[in-house]
Amino acid sequence: MAAAVNEREIALETLLLITRDNEYSHVALKNVLDKYQYLEKRERAFITRVVEGTLERMIEIDYIIDQFSKIKVNKMKPVIQTILRSGVYQMKYMDSVPDRAVCDESVKLAVKKGFLNLKGFVNGVLRNISRNLGSLTYPGKEGSVKYLSVRYSLPEWLVCQWLEEYDADTVRSMGEAFLEDRPTCIRCNSGVISKKELIRCLREEGATVTEDEQIPYALYIEDYDYLAKLESFRRGYFYVQDISSMEVAQWAAPKKDELVVDVCAAPGGKSLHLAELMENSGKVIARDLTEYKVGLIKENVAKSGLSNIKAQQWDAKVFDKGLESASDIVVADLPCSGLGVLGKKADLKYKMTSGIQEELVCLQRDILSVVCRYVKQDGRLLYSTCTIHKKENEENTRWFLKRHPDFELLKEQQRLPGSDNGDGFYIAMFRKRGS
């Protein structure tokens, strides 16, 4: 089998895992890249680009296919649907791939997957689209729900929600930010290696490194193969963490010998950051719900060189009497709709619904009402999410203050996607009033 066919088949199977079998994109892609480590960097880059790009642009791609196919995308068999989607993405957004090659290889894939009778259909649809790509138009007026949905591949219900919360220009800017290529943001593990030495290591490993202008231990890397291949990553010299996420520990500003509890900590980036700022003194308790998630925390702790952090399995909705009024800082980075990180996890926009959002709002309130009881007088509670949904953010903050008058809001911030190279992220910091 030719290498090009192999790459496309791997991309197809990965996309099916995500769109048909409901696997999370970052998990499916990581597992695939780990499995095919023997492939060349160029081949893995092709697989990653096709998978991520097809997911990012899927609503737009479906709109294009529906204009040139008698059978609508949502009526197609999953394999044919996915072959066409990835083919259209390659033709429209990958200039280095000839349209003829895309059509030929897509037909071969259809035949190999048992759809010999549909090879003419696949060929006809893709060649028709190829001839007309330059004359495509988008539906509705600029700024309309339909236009924004198709142009930026956002579900219509989500566009409607955002237009109620933000103006059309802001929604457009967020849509553009989600589709932009951005380098990977990392935080140097300064307890193990200096930033200067880490930059040297990364460059020796072939990565392009840029320093952040504001946060001294934040770097941006690109042009590397994949994370697990970087020895500096395997050794725990850095953590993948967005700028906005780093602000949680910065806002908390823990002091030496304090007790910090991170109630939904996996994979542990914020907990480790807090532990580093405490200079390996005091104690950080990093908790999460499942054994798997706690295992992720433990893996990162083991590489960190820190001894002041402990991972525990605990349901954040369950009150722990032993921590009552004992914590200097409680971090509640809670389960959320994840709408601020669609640029990294594009499949979230297809999995999320307004109903799930409402359930998350209730869960966040339940957890906040429990974990706020761990904060001692004059201690701080930090509530954060990686979404831009106001009910999960500002409205939850107002609800909390009304229900818990013993807390005051010190400050809050909503970052929107693309601002200062960061994700969409919300933080609110509360102080428990003294007697």
Short mmCIF file of C-alpha atoms in Angstrom, two decimals:
data_model
loop_
_atom_site.label_atom_id
_atom_site.label_comp_id
_atom_site.label_asym_id
_atom_site.label_seq_id
_atom_site.Cartn_x
_atom_site.Cartn_y
_atom_site.Cartn_z
CA MET A 1 0.00 0.00 0.00
CA ALA A 2 1.35 3.41 -0.94
CA ALA A 3 2.39 5.72 1.86
CA ALA A 4 -0.11 8.42 0.80
CA VAL A 5 -3.00 5.95 0.97
CA ASN A 6 -1.81 4.76 4.35
CA GLU A 7 -1.76 8.31 5.75
CA ARG A 8 -5.27 9.01 4.51
CA GLU A 9 -6.59 5.72 5.84
CA ILE A 10 -5.15 6.47 9.29
CA ALA A 11 -6.73 9.94 9.17
CA LEU A 12 -10.05 8.38 8.14
CA GLU A 13 -10.03 5.88 10.97
CA THR A 14 -9.11 8.59 13.46
CA LEU A 15 -11.93 10.84 12.29
CA LEU A 16 -14.39 7.94 12.55
CA LEU A 17 -13.29 7.31 16.12
CA ILE A 18 -14.16 10.92 16.91
CA THR A 19 -17.30 11.57 14.84
CA ARG A 20 -18.88 8.11 14.81
CA ASP A 21 -17.60 6.50 18.00
CA ASN A 22 -17.63 9.69 20.12
CA GLU A 23 -13.98 9.54 21.19
CA TYR A 24 -12.43 12.84 22.25
CA SER A 25 -10.25 14.27 19.49
CA HIS A 26 -7.16 14.94 21.59
CA VAL A 27 -7.28 11.38 22.99
CA ALA A 28 -7.85 9.72 19.62
CA LEU A 29 -5.10 11.71 17.91
CA LYS A 30 -2.59 11.13 20.72
CA ASN A 31 -3.23 7.37 20.61
CA VAL A 32 -2.78 7.31 16.85
CA LEU A 33 0.47 9.29 16.93
CA ASP A 34 1.78 7.02 19.68
CA LYS A 35 0.85 3.94 17.65
CA TYR A 36 2.49 5.20 14.46
CA GLN A 37 5.68 6.61 15.93
CA TYR A 38 7.65 4.94 13.13
CA LEU A 39 6.14 7.20 10.49
CA GLU A 40 8.14 10.18 9.32
CA LYS A 41 7.44 13.61 10.79
CA ARG A 42 5.91 14.73 7.49
CA GLU A 43 3.47 11.80 7.49
CA ARG A 44 2.34 12.36 11.08
CA ALA A 45 1.97 16.07 10.37
CA PHE A 46 -0.28 15.23 7.42
CA ILE A 47 -2.49 12.99 9.58
CA THR A 48 -2.72 15.63 12.31
CA ARG A 49 -3.54 18.41 9.83
CA VAL A 50 -6.28 16.43 8.08
CA VAL A 51 -7.91 15.25 11.33
CA GLU A 52 -7.80 18.59 13.13
CA GLY A 53 -8.65 20.64 10.05
CA THR A 54 -11.61 18.49 9.05
CA LEU A 55 -13.03 18.76 12.57
CA GLU A 56 -12.45 22.50 12.78
CA ARG A 57 -14.17 23.19 9.44
CA MET A 58 -16.81 20.44 9.45
CA ILE A 59 -19.94 22.62 9.34
CA GLU A 60 -18.51 24.64 6.46
CA ILE A 61 -17.42 21.42 4.70
CA ASP A 62 -20.89 19.89 5.09
CA TYR A 63 -22.43 23.04 3.65
CA ILE A 64 -20.16 22.73 0.60
CA ILE A 65 -20.87 19.02 0.09
CA ASP A 66 -24.62 19.53 0.36
CA GLN A 67 -24.49 21.98 -2.55
CA PHE A 68 -23.00 19.35 -4.88
CA SER A 69 -24.47 16.07 -3.65
CA LYS A 70 -28.00 14.75 -4.20
CA ILE A 71 -27.61 12.84 -0.93
CA LYS A 72 -27.20 15.22 2.02
CA VAL A 73 -24.26 14.66 4.36
CA ASN A 74 -26.43 13.68 7.34
CA LYS A 75 -27.97 10.87 5.25
CA MET A 76 -24.64 9.35 4.18
CA LYS A 77 -22.97 6.29 5.65
CA PRO A 78 -20.30 7.39 8.19
CA VAL A 79 -17.35 6.10 6.14
CA ILE A 80 -18.45 7.84 2.91
CA GLN A 81 -19.38 10.97 4.85
CA THR A 82 -15.91 11.09 6.41
CA ILE A 83 -14.06 10.35 3.17
CA LEU A 84 -15.85 13.27 1.50
CA ARG A 85 -15.31 15.62 4.44
CA SER A 86 -11.59 14.99 4.64
CA GLY A 87 -11.31 15.20 0.86
CA VAL A 88 -13.00 18.60 0.71
CA TYR A 89 -10.77 19.87 3.53
CA GLN A 90 -7.64 18.81 1.64
CA MET A 91 -8.80 20.45 -1.59
CA LYS A 92 -9.86 23.72 0.01
CA TYR A 93 -7.23 24.20 2.71
CA MET A 94 -4.13 22.16 1.76
CA ASP A 95 -2.57 23.81 -1.27
CA SER A 96 0.28 21.31 -1.41
CA VAL A 97 -2.13 18.45 -2.17
CA PRO A 98 -3.32 18.29 -5.82
CA ASP A 99 -7.09 17.97 -6.22
CA ARG A 100 -6.66 15.05 -8.61
CA ALA A 101 -4.70 13.13 -5.98
CA VAL A 102 -7.38 13.85 -3.37
CA CYS A 103 -10.11 12.49 -5.64
CA ASP A 104 -8.14 9.40 -6.67
CA GLU A 105 -7.09 8.48 -3.15
CA SER A 106 -10.60 9.09 -1.78
CA VAL A 107 -12.04 6.67 -4.36
CA LYS A 108 -9.42 4.07 -3.43
CA LEU A 109 -10.34 4.47 0.24
CA ALA A 110 -14.04 3.96 -0.53
CA VAL A 111 -13.25 0.74 -2.39
CA LYS A 112 -10.89 -0.52 0.32
CA LYS A 113 -13.55 0.08 2.99
CA GLY A 114 -16.08 -2.05 1.09
CA PHE A 115 -17.98 0.61 -0.86
CA LEU A 116 -17.10 -0.36 -4.43
CA ASN A 117 -20.62 0.56 -5.55
CA LEU A 118 -20.13 4.14 -4.27
CA LYS A 119 -16.76 4.91 -5.87
CA GLY A 120 -18.47 6.75 -8.74
CA PHE A 121 -20.49 8.82 -6.28
CA VAL A 122 -17.38 9.79 -4.28
CA ASN A 123 -15.47 10.63 -7.45
CA GLY A 124 -18.32 12.68 -8.92
CA VAL A 125 -19.00 14.74 -5.81
CA LEU A 126 -15.33 15.58 -5.17
CA ARG A 127 -14.56 16.45 -8.80
CA ASN A 128 -17.64 18.64 -9.01
CA ILE A 129 -16.61 20.46 -5.84
CA SER A 130 -13.04 20.81 -7.12
CA ARG A 131 -14.29 22.57 -10.29
CA ASN A 132 -16.42 25.01 -8.29
CA LEU A 133 -14.33 25.80 -5.20
CA GLY A 134 -13.45 29.26 -6.48
CA SER A 135 -17.09 30.35 -6.80
CA LEU A 136 -18.49 29.27 -3.44
CA THR A 137 -20.69 31.68 -1.52
CA TYR A 138 -21.75 31.70 2.13
CA PRO A 139 -25.40 31.85 3.21
CA GLY A 140 -27.17 34.86 4.67
CA LYS A 141 -25.78 38.30 5.39
CA GLU A 142 -22.47 38.89 7.14
CA GLY A 143 -23.14 38.83 10.85
CA SER A 144 -26.26 36.68 10.49
CA VAL A 145 -26.57 33.42 12.44
CA LYS A 146 -26.40 31.27 9.30
CA TYR A 147 -23.40 33.12 7.88
CA LEU A 148 -21.41 33.00 11.12
CA SER A 149 -22.30 29.33 11.62
CA VAL A 150 -21.05 28.23 8.19
CA ARG A 151 -18.14 30.66 7.87
CA TYR A 152 -16.61 29.67 11.22
CA SER A 153 -18.06 26.15 11.56
CA LEU A 154 -20.02 26.90 14.72
CA PRO A 155 -23.37 25.23 15.56
CA GLU A 156 -26.27 27.62 15.03
CA TRP A 157 -27.54 27.25 18.60
CA LEU A 158 -24.13 28.32 19.86
CA VAL A 159 -23.97 31.34 17.54
CA CYS A 160 -27.42 32.38 18.78
CA GLN A 161 -26.26 32.07 22.39
CA TRP A 162 -23.14 34.14 21.78
CA LEU A 163 -25.06 36.83 19.90
CA GLU A 164 -27.21 37.22 23.01
CA GLU A 165 -24.07 37.67 25.13
CA TYR A 166 -21.67 39.44 22.72
CA ASP A 167 -21.96 41.62 19.61
CA ALA A 168 -21.53 40.22 16.10
CA ASP A 169 -17.98 41.59 15.71
CA THR A 170 -16.89 39.82 18.90
CA VAL A 171 -18.47 36.54 17.77
CA ARG A 172 -16.69 36.90 14.43
CA SER A 173 -13.36 37.56 16.16
CA MET A 174 -13.80 34.49 18.36
CA GLY A 175 -14.68 32.37 15.34
CA GLU A 176 -11.54 33.54 13.57
CA ALA A 177 -9.40 32.87 16.64
CA PHE A 178 -10.62 29.27 16.88
CA LEU A 179 -9.50 28.62 13.29
CA GLU A 180 -6.06 30.20 13.58
CA ASP A 181 -2.93 28.09 13.90
CA ARG A 182 -1.25 28.85 17.20
CA PRO A 183 1.97 27.56 18.74
CA THR A 184 1.82 25.34 21.81
CA CYS A 185 2.07 27.30 25.04
CA ILE A 186 4.20 25.68 27.77
CA ARG A 187 5.34 26.52 31.29
CA CYS A 188 8.94 25.87 32.29
CA ASN A 189 9.37 23.61 35.33
CA SER A 190 11.73 26.04 37.00
CA GLY A 191 12.32 23.69 39.93
CA VAL A 192 14.06 21.25 37.59
CA ILE A 193 15.54 23.37 34.82
CA SER A 194 16.19 27.03 34.05
CA LYS A 195 14.30 28.68 31.22
CA LYS A 196 17.55 29.34 29.37
CA GLU A 197 18.55 25.68 29.55
CA LEU A 198 15.05 24.53 28.53
CA ILE A 199 15.14 26.79 25.47
CA ARG A 200 18.50 25.28 24.52
CA CYS A 201 17.15 21.72 24.92
CA LEU A 202 14.03 22.43 22.88
CA ARG A 203 15.99 24.00 20.06
CA GLU A 204 18.37 21.04 19.99
CA GLU A 205 15.28 18.84 19.64
CA GLY A 206 14.22 20.81 16.57
CA ALA A 207 11.53 23.03 18.07
CA THR A 208 11.13 26.72 17.35
CA VAL A 209 10.88 28.57 20.67
CA THR A 210 9.48 32.03 21.45
CA GLU A 211 9.40 33.66 24.87
CA ASP A 212 6.25 35.28 26.25
CA GLU A 213 6.65 39.00 26.79
CA GLN A 214 4.80 39.11 30.12
CA ILE A 215 5.13 35.79 31.94
CA PRO A 216 8.80 34.89 32.48
CA TYR A 217 8.34 31.10 32.62
CA ALA A 218 5.97 30.87 29.64
CA LEU A 219 7.21 29.80 26.20
CA TYR A 220 5.67 29.02 22.82
CA ILE A 221 6.91 26.06 20.78
CA GLU A 222 6.20 24.94 17.23
CA ASP A 223 7.75 22.96 14.37
CA TYR A 224 8.32 19.96 16.65
CA ASP A 225 7.23 16.44 15.70
CA TYR A 226 4.90 15.61 18.60
CA LEU A 227 5.11 16.09 22.35
CA ALA A 228 5.82 12.51 23.42
CA LYS A 229 8.88 12.47 21.15
CA LEU A 230 10.46 15.44 22.97
CA GLU A 231 12.80 14.16 25.66
CA SER A 232 12.40 17.47 27.49
CA PHE A 233 8.66 16.74 27.78
CA ARG A 234 9.18 13.15 28.92
CA ARG A 235 11.61 14.35 31.58
CA GLY A 236 9.11 16.86 32.94
CA TYR A 237 11.10 19.96 32.01
CA PHE A 238 7.87 21.71 31.02
CA TYR A 239 4.09 21.39 31.11
CA VAL A 240 1.63 22.22 28.37
CA GLN A 241 -0.42 25.03 29.88
CA ASP A 242 -2.14 28.05 28.38
CA ILE A 243 -1.28 31.59 29.46
CA SER A 244 -4.78 32.11 30.81
CA SER A 245 -4.53 28.95 32.91
CA MET A 246 -1.24 30.12 34.41
CA GLU A 247 -3.03 33.18 35.76
CA VAL A 248 -4.88 31.05 38.32
CA ALA A 249 -1.71 30.41 40.33
CA GLN A 250 -0.50 33.95 39.70
CA TRP A 251 -3.71 35.40 41.11
CA ALA A 252 -3.64 33.02 44.06
CA ALA A 253 -0.06 34.10 44.90
CA PRO A 254 0.47 31.36 47.51
CA LYS A 255 2.92 31.95 50.34
CA LYS A 256 5.37 29.50 51.79
CA ASP A 257 3.92 26.88 54.16
CA GLU A 258 0.31 27.51 53.16
CA LEU A 259 -2.27 24.78 52.57
CA VAL A 260 -3.73 24.75 49.05
CA VAL A 261 -6.53 22.46 47.84
CA ASP A 262 -7.17 22.02 44.12
CA VAL A 263 -10.51 20.20 43.96
CA CYS A 264 -10.64 19.25 40.23
CA ALA A 265 -6.96 19.16 39.45
CA ALA A 266 -6.27 16.67 36.62
CA PRO A 267 -3.89 16.60 34.87
CA GLY A 268 -2.29 18.76 37.56
CA GLY A 269 -0.86 21.81 35.79
CA LYS A 270 -2.30 24.40 38.15
CA SER A 271 -1.48 22.35 41.26
CA LEU A 272 2.13 21.95 40.18
CA HIS A 273 2.36 25.65 39.36
CA LEU A 274 1.10 26.51 42.86
CA ALA A 275 3.51 24.05 44.44
CA GLU A 276 6.43 25.61 42.53
CA LEU A 277 5.46 29.12 43.62
CA MET A 278 5.49 27.86 47.22
CA GLU A 279 9.11 26.77 46.66
CA ASN A 280 8.38 23.16 47.62
CA SER A 281 7.09 24.18 51.07
CA GLY A 282 3.62 23.89 52.62
CA LYS A 283 1.19 21.45 51.05
CA VAL A 284 -0.85 21.23 47.88
CA ILE A 285 -3.63 18.65 47.80
CA ALA A 286 -4.55 17.86 44.18
CA ARG A 287 -7.82 15.97 43.87
CA ASP A 288 -9.99 14.56 41.14
CA LEU A 289 -12.92 12.21 40.72
CA THR A 290 -11.56 9.10 39.03
CA GLU A 291 -8.58 6.81 39.48
CA TYR A 292 -7.56 7.54 35.89
CA LYS A 293 -7.47 11.30 36.42
CA VAL A 294 -5.58 10.96 39.69
CA GLY A 295 -3.11 8.76 37.83
CA LEU A 296 -2.46 11.61 35.40
CA ILE A 297 -1.73 13.94 38.31
CA LYS A 298 0.62 11.40 39.89
CA GLU A 299 2.53 10.99 36.62
CA ASN A 300 3.15 14.73 36.43
CA VAL A 301 4.03 14.98 40.12
CA ALA A 302 6.59 12.19 39.68
CA LYS A 303 8.36 14.19 36.96
CA SER A 304 8.15 17.50 38.80
CA GLY A 305 10.80 17.04 41.49
CA LEU A 306 8.31 18.46 44.04
CA SER A 307 7.57 16.89 47.40
CA ASN A 308 4.92 19.34 48.67
CA ILE A 309 2.10 18.04 46.49
CA LYS A 310 -0.17 15.02 47.04
CA ALA A 311 -2.70 13.55 44.61
CA GLN A 312 -5.94 12.16 46.02
CA GLN A 313 -9.10 10.61 44.60
CA TRP A 314 -12.14 12.52 45.89
CA ASP A 315 -15.56 13.56 44.64
CA ALA A 316 -15.65 17.35 44.87
CA LYS A 317 -19.39 17.26 45.57
CA VAL A 318 -18.74 15.37 48.81
CA PHE A 319 -17.78 17.47 51.84
CA ASP A 320 -14.51 16.58 53.58
CA LYS A 321 -14.88 17.41 57.26
CA GLY A 322 -11.12 17.21 57.75
CA LEU A 323 -10.58 20.27 55.55
CA GLU A 324 -13.29 22.46 57.02
CA SER A 325 -12.01 26.05 57.40
CA ALA A 326 -8.43 24.75 57.04
CA SER A 327 -7.26 25.93 53.61
CA ASP A 328 -5.48 29.14 52.78
CA ILE A 329 -6.37 28.74 49.10
CA VAL A 330 -8.97 26.60 47.36
CA VAL A 331 -8.79 26.29 43.57
CA ALA A 332 -12.02 25.26 41.85
CA ASP A 333 -11.25 24.89 38.15
CA LEU A 334 -14.52 23.12 37.49
CA PRO A 335 -16.02 20.94 34.75
CA CYS A 336 -17.44 23.26 32.09
CA SER A 337 -18.62 23.43 28.50
CA GLY A 338 -15.05 24.08 27.28
CA LEU A 339 -16.17 26.66 24.72
CA GLY A 340 -13.03 28.74 25.26
CA VAL A 341 -10.72 26.02 23.93
CA LEU A 342 -12.45 25.07 20.67
CA GLY A 343 -9.25 25.98 18.85
CA LYS A 344 -7.58 22.99 20.54
CA LYS A 345 -10.55 20.64 20.93
CA ALA A 346 -12.81 21.36 17.98
CA ASP A 347 -15.02 18.33 18.58
CA LEU A 348 -16.37 19.89 21.78
CA LYS A 349 -18.62 22.22 19.76
CA TYR A 350 -20.35 19.19 18.24
CA LYS A 351 -20.74 17.33 21.54
CA MET A 352 -22.00 20.26 23.63
CA THR A 353 -25.69 21.20 23.91
CA SER A 354 -27.58 23.89 25.79
CA GLY A 355 -29.05 21.14 27.97
CA ILE A 356 -25.61 19.88 28.99
CA GLN A 357 -24.61 23.48 29.72
CA GLU A 358 -27.51 23.83 32.17
CA GLU A 359 -26.44 20.61 33.90
CA LEU A 360 -22.90 21.96 34.18
CA VAL A 361 -24.11 25.22 35.72
CA CYS A 362 -25.89 23.21 38.43
CA LEU A 363 -22.84 20.99 38.99
CA GLN A 364 -20.56 24.03 39.33
CA ARG A 365 -22.87 25.56 41.92
CA ASP A 366 -23.07 22.30 43.86
CA ILE A 367 -19.28 22.00 44.00
CA LEU A 368 -18.72 25.65 44.90
CA SER A 369 -21.15 25.36 47.79
CA VAL A 370 -19.17 22.42 49.17
CA VAL A 371 -15.57 23.50 48.61
CA CYS A 372 -16.04 27.08 49.84
CA ARG A 373 -16.37 25.55 53.30
CA TYR A 374 -12.68 24.55 53.15
CA VAL A 375 -11.54 28.18 53.06
CA LYS A 376 -10.31 29.68 56.33
CA GLN A 377 -11.02 33.24 57.34
CA ASP A 378 -9.15 35.68 55.08
CA GLY A 379 -8.41 32.75 52.76
CA ARG A 380 -9.08 32.80 49.03
CA LEU A 381 -11.29 30.80 46.69
CA LEU A 382 -10.47 30.83 42.98
CA TYR A 383 -13.20 29.76 40.59
CA SER A 384 -12.22 29.21 36.96
CA THR A 385 -13.51 27.69 33.74
CA CYS A 386 -12.25 27.37 30.17
CA THR A 387 -15.50 28.61 28.69
CA ILE A 388 -17.01 31.93 27.56
CA HIS A 389 -20.57 31.04 28.55
CA LYS A 390 -21.79 33.73 30.94
CA LYS A 391 -24.12 31.45 32.91
CA GLU A 392 -21.10 29.33 33.85
CA ASN A 393 -18.98 32.39 34.58
CA GLU A 394 -20.21 35.84 35.61
CA GLU A 395 -23.72 34.63 36.45
CA ASN A 396 -22.36 31.84 38.65
CA THR A 397 -20.19 34.38 40.44
CA ARG A 398 -23.23 36.56 41.18
CA TRP A 399 -25.16 33.49 42.35
CA PHE A 400 -22.30 32.47 44.66
CA LEU A 401 -21.98 35.91 46.23
CA LYS A 402 -25.71 36.05 46.89
CA ARG A 403 -25.75 32.60 48.52
CA HIS A 404 -22.48 33.03 50.42
CA PRO A 405 -22.37 36.57 51.89
CA ASP A 406 -19.31 35.65 53.98
CA PHE A 407 -17.28 35.88 50.73
CA GLU A 408 -16.35 39.01 48.78
CA LEU A 409 -15.23 39.23 45.18
CA LEU A 410 -11.69 40.55 44.88
CA LYS A 411 -11.52 40.49 41.09
CA GLU A 412 -12.73 38.61 38.04
CA GLN A 413 -11.66 38.37 34.41
CA GLN A 414 -13.13 36.92 31.24
CA ARG A 415 -10.55 36.29 28.55
CA LEU A 416 -11.93 35.81 25.06
CA PRO A 417 -10.32 33.42 22.56
CA GLY A 418 -7.30 34.88 20.83
CA SER A 419 -6.70 37.67 23.33
CA ASP A 420 -3.01 37.88 24.26
CA ASN A 421 -2.42 34.49 22.59
CA GLY A 422 -4.65 32.83 25.20
CA ASP A 423 -7.73 30.64 25.28
CA GLY A 424 -11.17 31.73 26.34
CA PHE A 425 -10.92 31.54 30.13
CA TYR A 426 -12.72 32.91 33.18
CA ILE A 427 -11.32 33.51 36.68
CA ALA A 428 -12.97 34.92 39.78
CA MET A 429 -11.12 35.30 43.08
CA PHE A 430 -13.05 35.53 46.35
CA ARG A 431 -11.90 36.21 49.91
CA LYS A 432 -13.60 34.78 52.96
CA ARG A 433 -14.26 37.67 55.30
CA GLY A 434 -12.67 37.59 58.77
CA SER A 435 -14.71 37.81 61.95
#
